[in-house]
Amino acid sequence: MVWDVLNMIGTIAFAVSGAIVALEVKYDIVGAYVLGLITAFGGGAIRNLFTGIPIIELWQQTTLFIIAIITISIVFLLPSHSVYVLQKWSIFDSIGLSAFAVQGAMYAHSVDLPLFAVMFSAAITGAGGGIIRDVLAQKKPIVLRQDVYLLWALFAGFIIGMGWLTESYHFYLLFAITLTLRGISHRYGWSLPTRTIQEPSKKRIRNVA
């Protein structure tokens, strides 16, 4: 039951997110469906490849595909100001990340994969679709920016991989905590350390020579 609920939440959230990005970059309706579906199902597809699940399992989610298509259609038909409000909220990526991170970790843990595999499954399920979406939209993927994003998926994977959750409500609570942490980090601009390579000045090069 938890798996199905999180799957539904993540699919709807990422379908909205993908459609909004398509409208941001001025793609047509086909582009909206492509980005929406890839965002909603891309992470799960990559996870399946790495964890040995037959890819055909992806195409057996007929109900979720229909829900995603309906969701994308609604977003595409919304008035511009409504889409702007949804874009400004910037919450659908966070919802999708949190739901799919917990779901991906739950699957990996259920088949007795080691801790790092559970954390990887959480990360790739939560962020994989968004990475593909951003690449197709010619944007720098969120997961590669300073903004704290992937860390929260790894956090969810660690908690589940350690076997600390035993009841259904524990997983819903972890989803809520992950979503809250992601929201706080985005709201206050938390970032991870970065480094850049700067070209040395010609004067410094001459002095070294």
mmCIF file of C-alpha atoms in Angstrom:
data_model
loop_
_atom_site.group_PDB
_atom_site.id
_atom_site.type_symbol
_atom_site.label_atom_id
_atom_site.label_comp_id
_atom_site.label_asym_id
_atom_site.label_seq_id
_atom_site.Cartn_x
_atom_site.Cartn_y
_atom_site.Cartn_z
ATOM 1 C CA MET A 1 0.000 0.000 0.000
ATOM 2 C CA VAL A 2 2.790 2.438 0.914
ATOM 3 C CA TRP A 3 4.601 1.588 -2.336
ATOM 4 C CA ASP A 4 1.498 2.305 -4.437
ATOM 5 C CA VAL A 5 0.688 5.580 -2.667
ATOM 6 C CA LEU A 6 4.229 6.923 -2.996
ATOM 7 C CA ASN A 7 4.342 5.770 -6.615
ATOM 8 C CA MET A 8 1.171 7.736 -7.332
ATOM 9 C CA ILE A 9 2.390 10.851 -5.514
ATOM 10 C CA GLY A 10 5.788 10.799 -7.212
ATOM 11 C CA THR A 11 4.341 10.191 -10.672
ATOM 12 C CA ILE A 12 1.900 13.095 -10.452
ATOM 13 C CA ALA A 13 4.461 15.477 -8.951
ATOM 14 C CA PHE A 14 7.150 14.726 -11.529
ATOM 15 C CA ALA A 15 4.659 14.799 -14.415
ATOM 16 C CA VAL A 16 3.731 18.334 -13.333
ATOM 17 C CA SER A 17 7.394 19.254 -12.919
ATOM 18 C CA GLY A 18 8.353 17.960 -16.367
ATOM 19 C CA ALA A 19 5.442 19.724 -18.059
ATOM 20 C CA ILE A 20 6.308 23.024 -16.356
ATOM 21 C CA VAL A 21 9.931 22.785 -17.499
ATOM 22 C CA ALA A 22 8.719 22.101 -21.055
ATOM 23 C CA LEU A 23 6.614 25.278 -20.932
ATOM 24 C CA GLU A 24 9.532 27.237 -19.463
ATOM 25 C CA VAL A 25 11.742 26.384 -22.433
ATOM 26 C CA LYS A 26 8.846 26.887 -24.888
ATOM 27 C CA TYR A 27 8.495 23.305 -26.085
ATOM 28 C CA ASP A 28 5.300 22.284 -27.893
ATOM 29 C CA ILE A 29 2.722 19.824 -26.584
ATOM 30 C CA VAL A 30 4.772 16.813 -27.708
ATOM 31 C CA GLY A 31 7.741 18.200 -25.794
ATOM 32 C CA ALA A 32 5.536 18.625 -22.724
ATOM 33 C CA TYR A 33 4.454 14.983 -22.858
ATOM 34 C CA VAL A 34 8.007 13.771 -23.463
ATOM 35 C CA LEU A 35 9.523 15.748 -20.586
ATOM 36 C CA GLY A 36 6.619 14.968 -18.277
ATOM 37 C CA LEU A 37 6.744 11.217 -18.889
ATOM 38 C CA ILE A 38 10.532 11.043 -18.735
ATOM 39 C CA THR A 39 10.575 12.932 -15.447
ATOM 40 C CA ALA A 40 7.892 10.680 -13.993
ATOM 41 C CA PHE A 41 9.298 7.342 -15.158
ATOM 42 C CA GLY A 42 12.968 7.898 -16.001
ATOM 43 C CA GLY A 43 14.323 7.411 -12.486
ATOM 44 C CA GLY A 44 12.437 4.166 -11.985
ATOM 45 C CA ALA A 45 13.588 2.864 -15.358
ATOM 46 C CA ILE A 46 17.253 3.517 -14.518
ATOM 47 C CA ARG A 47 16.800 1.918 -11.095
ATOM 48 C CA ASN A 48 15.307 -1.174 -12.690
ATOM 49 C CA LEU A 49 18.285 -1.520 -15.017
ATOM 50 C CA PHE A 50 20.771 -1.321 -12.146
ATOM 51 C CA THR A 51 18.847 -3.633 -9.816
ATOM 52 C CA GLY A 52 18.033 -6.318 -12.372
ATOM 53 C CA ILE A 53 14.300 -5.720 -12.821
ATOM 54 C CA PRO A 54 13.187 -6.511 -16.409
ATOM 55 C CA ILE A 55 12.544 -3.262 -18.293
ATOM 56 C CA ILE A 56 9.168 -4.679 -19.381
ATOM 57 C CA GLU A 57 7.941 -3.993 -15.838
ATOM 58 C CA LEU A 58 7.960 -0.292 -16.718
ATOM 59 C CA TRP A 59 5.382 -0.741 -19.479
ATOM 60 C CA GLN A 60 2.995 -2.628 -17.225
ATOM 61 C CA GLN A 61 2.166 0.506 -15.234
ATOM 62 C CA THR A 62 -0.740 1.417 -17.499
ATOM 63 C CA THR A 63 -2.718 3.223 -14.807
ATOM 64 C CA LEU A 64 0.239 5.422 -13.870
ATOM 65 C CA PHE A 65 0.901 6.268 -17.524
ATOM 66 C CA ILE A 66 -2.713 7.348 -17.942
ATOM 67 C CA ILE A 67 -2.556 9.450 -14.768
ATOM 68 C CA ALA A 68 0.683 11.075 -15.926
ATOM 69 C CA ILE A 69 -0.746 11.878 -19.369
ATOM 70 C CA ILE A 70 -3.872 13.420 -17.828
ATOM 71 C CA THR A 71 -1.735 15.454 -15.415
ATOM 72 C CA ILE A 72 0.492 16.772 -18.207
ATOM 73 C CA SER A 73 -2.557 17.663 -20.298
ATOM 74 C CA ILE A 74 -4.046 19.662 -17.417
ATOM 75 C CA VAL A 75 -0.814 21.592 -16.896
ATOM 76 C CA PHE A 76 -0.516 22.320 -20.615
ATOM 77 C CA LEU A 77 -4.080 23.653 -20.742
ATOM 78 C CA LEU A 78 -3.863 25.787 -17.601
ATOM 79 C CA PRO A 79 -3.823 29.585 -17.985
ATOM 80 C CA SER A 80 -0.349 31.125 -18.023
ATOM 81 C CA HIS A 81 -0.746 32.791 -14.636
ATOM 82 C CA SER A 82 -1.685 29.454 -13.043
ATOM 83 C CA VAL A 83 1.397 27.773 -14.504
ATOM 84 C CA TYR A 84 3.479 30.689 -13.250
ATOM 85 C CA VAL A 85 2.132 30.149 -9.723
ATOM 86 C CA LEU A 86 2.950 26.418 -9.912
ATOM 87 C CA GLN A 87 6.438 27.261 -11.160
ATOM 88 C CA LYS A 88 6.980 29.806 -8.403
ATOM 89 C CA TRP A 89 5.993 27.312 -5.708
ATOM 90 C CA SER A 90 8.834 25.069 -6.908
ATOM 91 C CA ILE A 91 7.484 22.227 -4.776
ATOM 92 C CA PHE A 92 6.681 19.481 -7.247
ATOM 93 C CA ASP A 93 10.332 18.512 -7.741
ATOM 94 C CA SER A 94 10.663 18.211 -3.981
ATOM 95 C CA ILE A 95 7.539 16.064 -3.678
ATOM 96 C CA GLY A 96 8.643 13.770 -6.503
ATOM 97 C CA LEU A 97 12.165 13.471 -5.110
ATOM 98 C CA SER A 98 10.934 12.584 -1.623
ATOM 99 C CA ALA A 99 8.289 10.092 -2.746
ATOM 100 C CA PHE A 100 10.486 8.254 -5.232
ATOM 101 C CA ALA A 101 13.526 8.267 -2.932
ATOM 102 C CA VAL A 102 11.563 6.432 -0.257
ATOM 103 C CA GLN A 103 9.954 4.137 -2.816
ATOM 104 C CA GLY A 104 13.262 3.273 -4.498
ATOM 105 C CA ALA A 105 14.927 2.550 -1.181
ATOM 106 C CA MET A 106 11.981 0.398 -0.095
ATOM 107 C CA TYR A 107 12.353 -1.807 -3.162
ATOM 108 C CA ALA A 108 16.122 -2.220 -2.816
ATOM 109 C CA HIS A 109 15.789 -3.051 0.875
ATOM 110 C CA SER A 110 12.998 -5.549 0.211
ATOM 111 C CA VAL A 111 15.301 -7.629 -2.001
ATOM 112 C CA ASP A 112 18.096 -7.531 0.592
ATOM 113 C CA LEU A 113 20.505 -5.302 -1.296
ATOM 114 C CA PRO A 114 23.354 -3.808 0.780
ATOM 115 C CA LEU A 115 23.170 -0.349 2.333
ATOM 116 C CA PHE A 116 25.003 1.485 -0.449
ATOM 117 C CA ALA A 117 22.780 -0.139 -3.069
ATOM 118 C CA VAL A 118 19.696 0.992 -1.141
ATOM 119 C CA MET A 119 21.049 4.548 -0.992
ATOM 120 C CA PHE A 120 21.879 4.462 -4.704
ATOM 121 C CA SER A 121 18.406 3.159 -5.510
ATOM 122 C CA ALA A 122 16.865 6.008 -3.494
ATOM 123 C CA ALA A 123 19.036 8.596 -5.235
ATOM 124 C CA ILE A 124 18.585 7.393 -8.803
ATOM 125 C CA THR A 125 14.836 6.798 -8.420
ATOM 126 C CA GLY A 126 14.366 10.235 -6.905
ATOM 127 C CA ALA A 127 16.646 12.215 -9.199
ATOM 128 C CA GLY A 128 17.164 10.166 -12.382
ATOM 129 C CA GLY A 129 14.097 11.402 -14.233
ATOM 130 C CA GLY A 130 14.858 15.012 -13.357
ATOM 131 C CA ILE A 131 18.416 14.681 -14.658
ATOM 132 C CA ILE A 132 17.225 13.381 -18.038
ATOM 133 C CA ARG A 133 14.533 16.085 -18.161
ATOM 134 C CA ASP A 134 17.013 18.890 -17.533
ATOM 135 C CA VAL A 135 19.468 17.549 -20.117
ATOM 136 C CA LEU A 136 16.708 17.407 -22.753
ATOM 137 C CA ALA A 137 15.640 20.925 -21.787
ATOM 138 C CA GLN A 138 19.273 22.089 -22.116
ATOM 139 C CA LYS A 139 19.418 23.100 -18.478
ATOM 140 C CA LYS A 140 22.020 22.341 -15.836
ATOM 141 C CA PRO A 141 20.571 19.416 -13.814
ATOM 142 C CA ILE A 142 19.359 20.395 -10.347
ATOM 143 C CA VAL A 143 21.250 17.513 -8.803
ATOM 144 C CA LEU A 144 24.569 18.968 -10.040
ATOM 145 C CA ARG A 145 24.015 22.472 -8.708
ATOM 146 C CA GLN A 146 25.017 23.878 -5.335
ATOM 147 C CA ASP A 147 21.413 23.512 -4.173
ATOM 148 C CA VAL A 148 21.057 20.625 -1.674
ATOM 149 C CA TYR A 149 18.964 18.060 -3.531
ATOM 150 C CA LEU A 150 20.419 14.586 -3.918
ATOM 151 C CA LEU A 151 21.619 14.554 -0.309
ATOM 152 C CA TRP A 152 18.057 14.215 0.969
ATOM 153 C CA ALA A 153 17.411 11.184 -1.242
ATOM 154 C CA LEU A 154 20.587 9.584 0.115
ATOM 155 C CA PHE A 155 19.383 10.405 3.623
ATOM 156 C CA ALA A 156 16.094 8.576 3.016
ATOM 157 C CA GLY A 157 17.967 5.626 1.532
ATOM 158 C CA PHE A 158 20.285 5.448 4.551
ATOM 159 C CA ILE A 159 17.405 5.416 7.042
ATOM 160 C CA ILE A 160 15.613 2.635 5.163
ATOM 161 C CA GLY A 161 18.798 0.708 4.421
ATOM 162 C CA MET A 162 19.642 0.575 8.124
ATOM 163 C CA GLY A 163 16.355 -1.242 8.726
ATOM 164 C CA TRP A 164 15.087 1.280 11.243
ATOM 165 C CA LEU A 165 11.591 1.519 9.744
ATOM 166 C CA THR A 166 9.136 -1.267 10.470
ATOM 167 C CA GLU A 167 5.610 0.162 10.242
ATOM 168 C CA SER A 168 3.798 1.654 7.253
ATOM 169 C CA TYR A 169 3.426 5.038 8.904
ATOM 170 C CA HIS A 170 7.197 5.174 9.395
ATOM 171 C CA PHE A 171 7.672 5.402 5.632
ATOM 172 C CA TYR A 172 5.059 8.137 5.306
ATOM 173 C CA LEU A 173 6.803 9.994 8.120
ATOM 174 C CA LEU A 174 10.161 9.642 6.370
ATOM 175 C CA PHE A 175 8.575 10.986 3.179
ATOM 176 C CA ALA A 176 7.287 14.014 5.108
ATOM 177 C CA ILE A 177 10.662 14.588 6.800
ATOM 178 C CA THR A 178 12.565 14.327 3.508
ATOM 179 C CA LEU A 179 10.132 16.729 1.850
ATOM 180 C CA THR A 180 10.434 19.180 4.752
ATOM 181 C CA LEU A 181 14.234 19.079 4.702
ATOM 182 C CA ARG A 182 14.300 19.632 0.956
ATOM 183 C CA GLY A 183 11.857 22.532 1.325
ATOM 184 C CA ILE A 184 13.893 24.162 4.090
ATOM 185 C CA SER A 185 17.174 23.791 2.203
ATOM 186 C CA HIS A 186 15.601 25.332 -0.908
ATOM 187 C CA ARG A 187 13.913 28.141 1.033
ATOM 188 C CA TYR A 188 17.072 29.212 2.831
ATOM 189 C CA GLY A 189 19.486 28.535 -0.022
ATOM 190 C CA TRP A 190 21.568 25.845 1.637
ATOM 191 C CA SER A 191 24.351 24.649 -0.611
ATOM 192 C CA LEU A 192 27.095 22.070 -0.766
ATOM 193 C CA PRO A 193 30.787 22.989 -1.119
ATOM 194 C CA THR A 194 31.999 23.716 -4.642
ATOM 195 C CA ARG A 195 35.302 24.532 -6.317
ATOM 196 C CA THR A 196 36.103 26.301 -9.557
ATOM 197 C CA ILE A 197 39.224 26.368 -11.685
ATOM 198 C CA GLN A 198 40.469 29.870 -12.337
ATOM 199 C CA GLU A 199 42.872 30.686 -15.109
ATOM 200 C CA PRO A 200 46.038 32.208 -13.634
ATOM 201 C CA SER A 201 46.870 35.734 -14.707
ATOM 202 C CA LYS A 202 49.605 36.275 -17.303
ATOM 203 C CA LYS A 203 51.616 38.280 -14.769
ATOM 204 C CA ARG A 204 51.648 35.375 -12.341
ATOM 205 C CA ILE A 205 52.676 32.973 -15.102
ATOM 206 C CA ARG A 206 55.659 35.198 -16.009
ATOM 207 C CA ASN A 207 56.740 35.382 -12.363
ATOM 208 C CA VAL A 208 56.595 31.612 -12.013
ATOM 209 C CA ALA A 209 58.644 31.200 -15.202
#
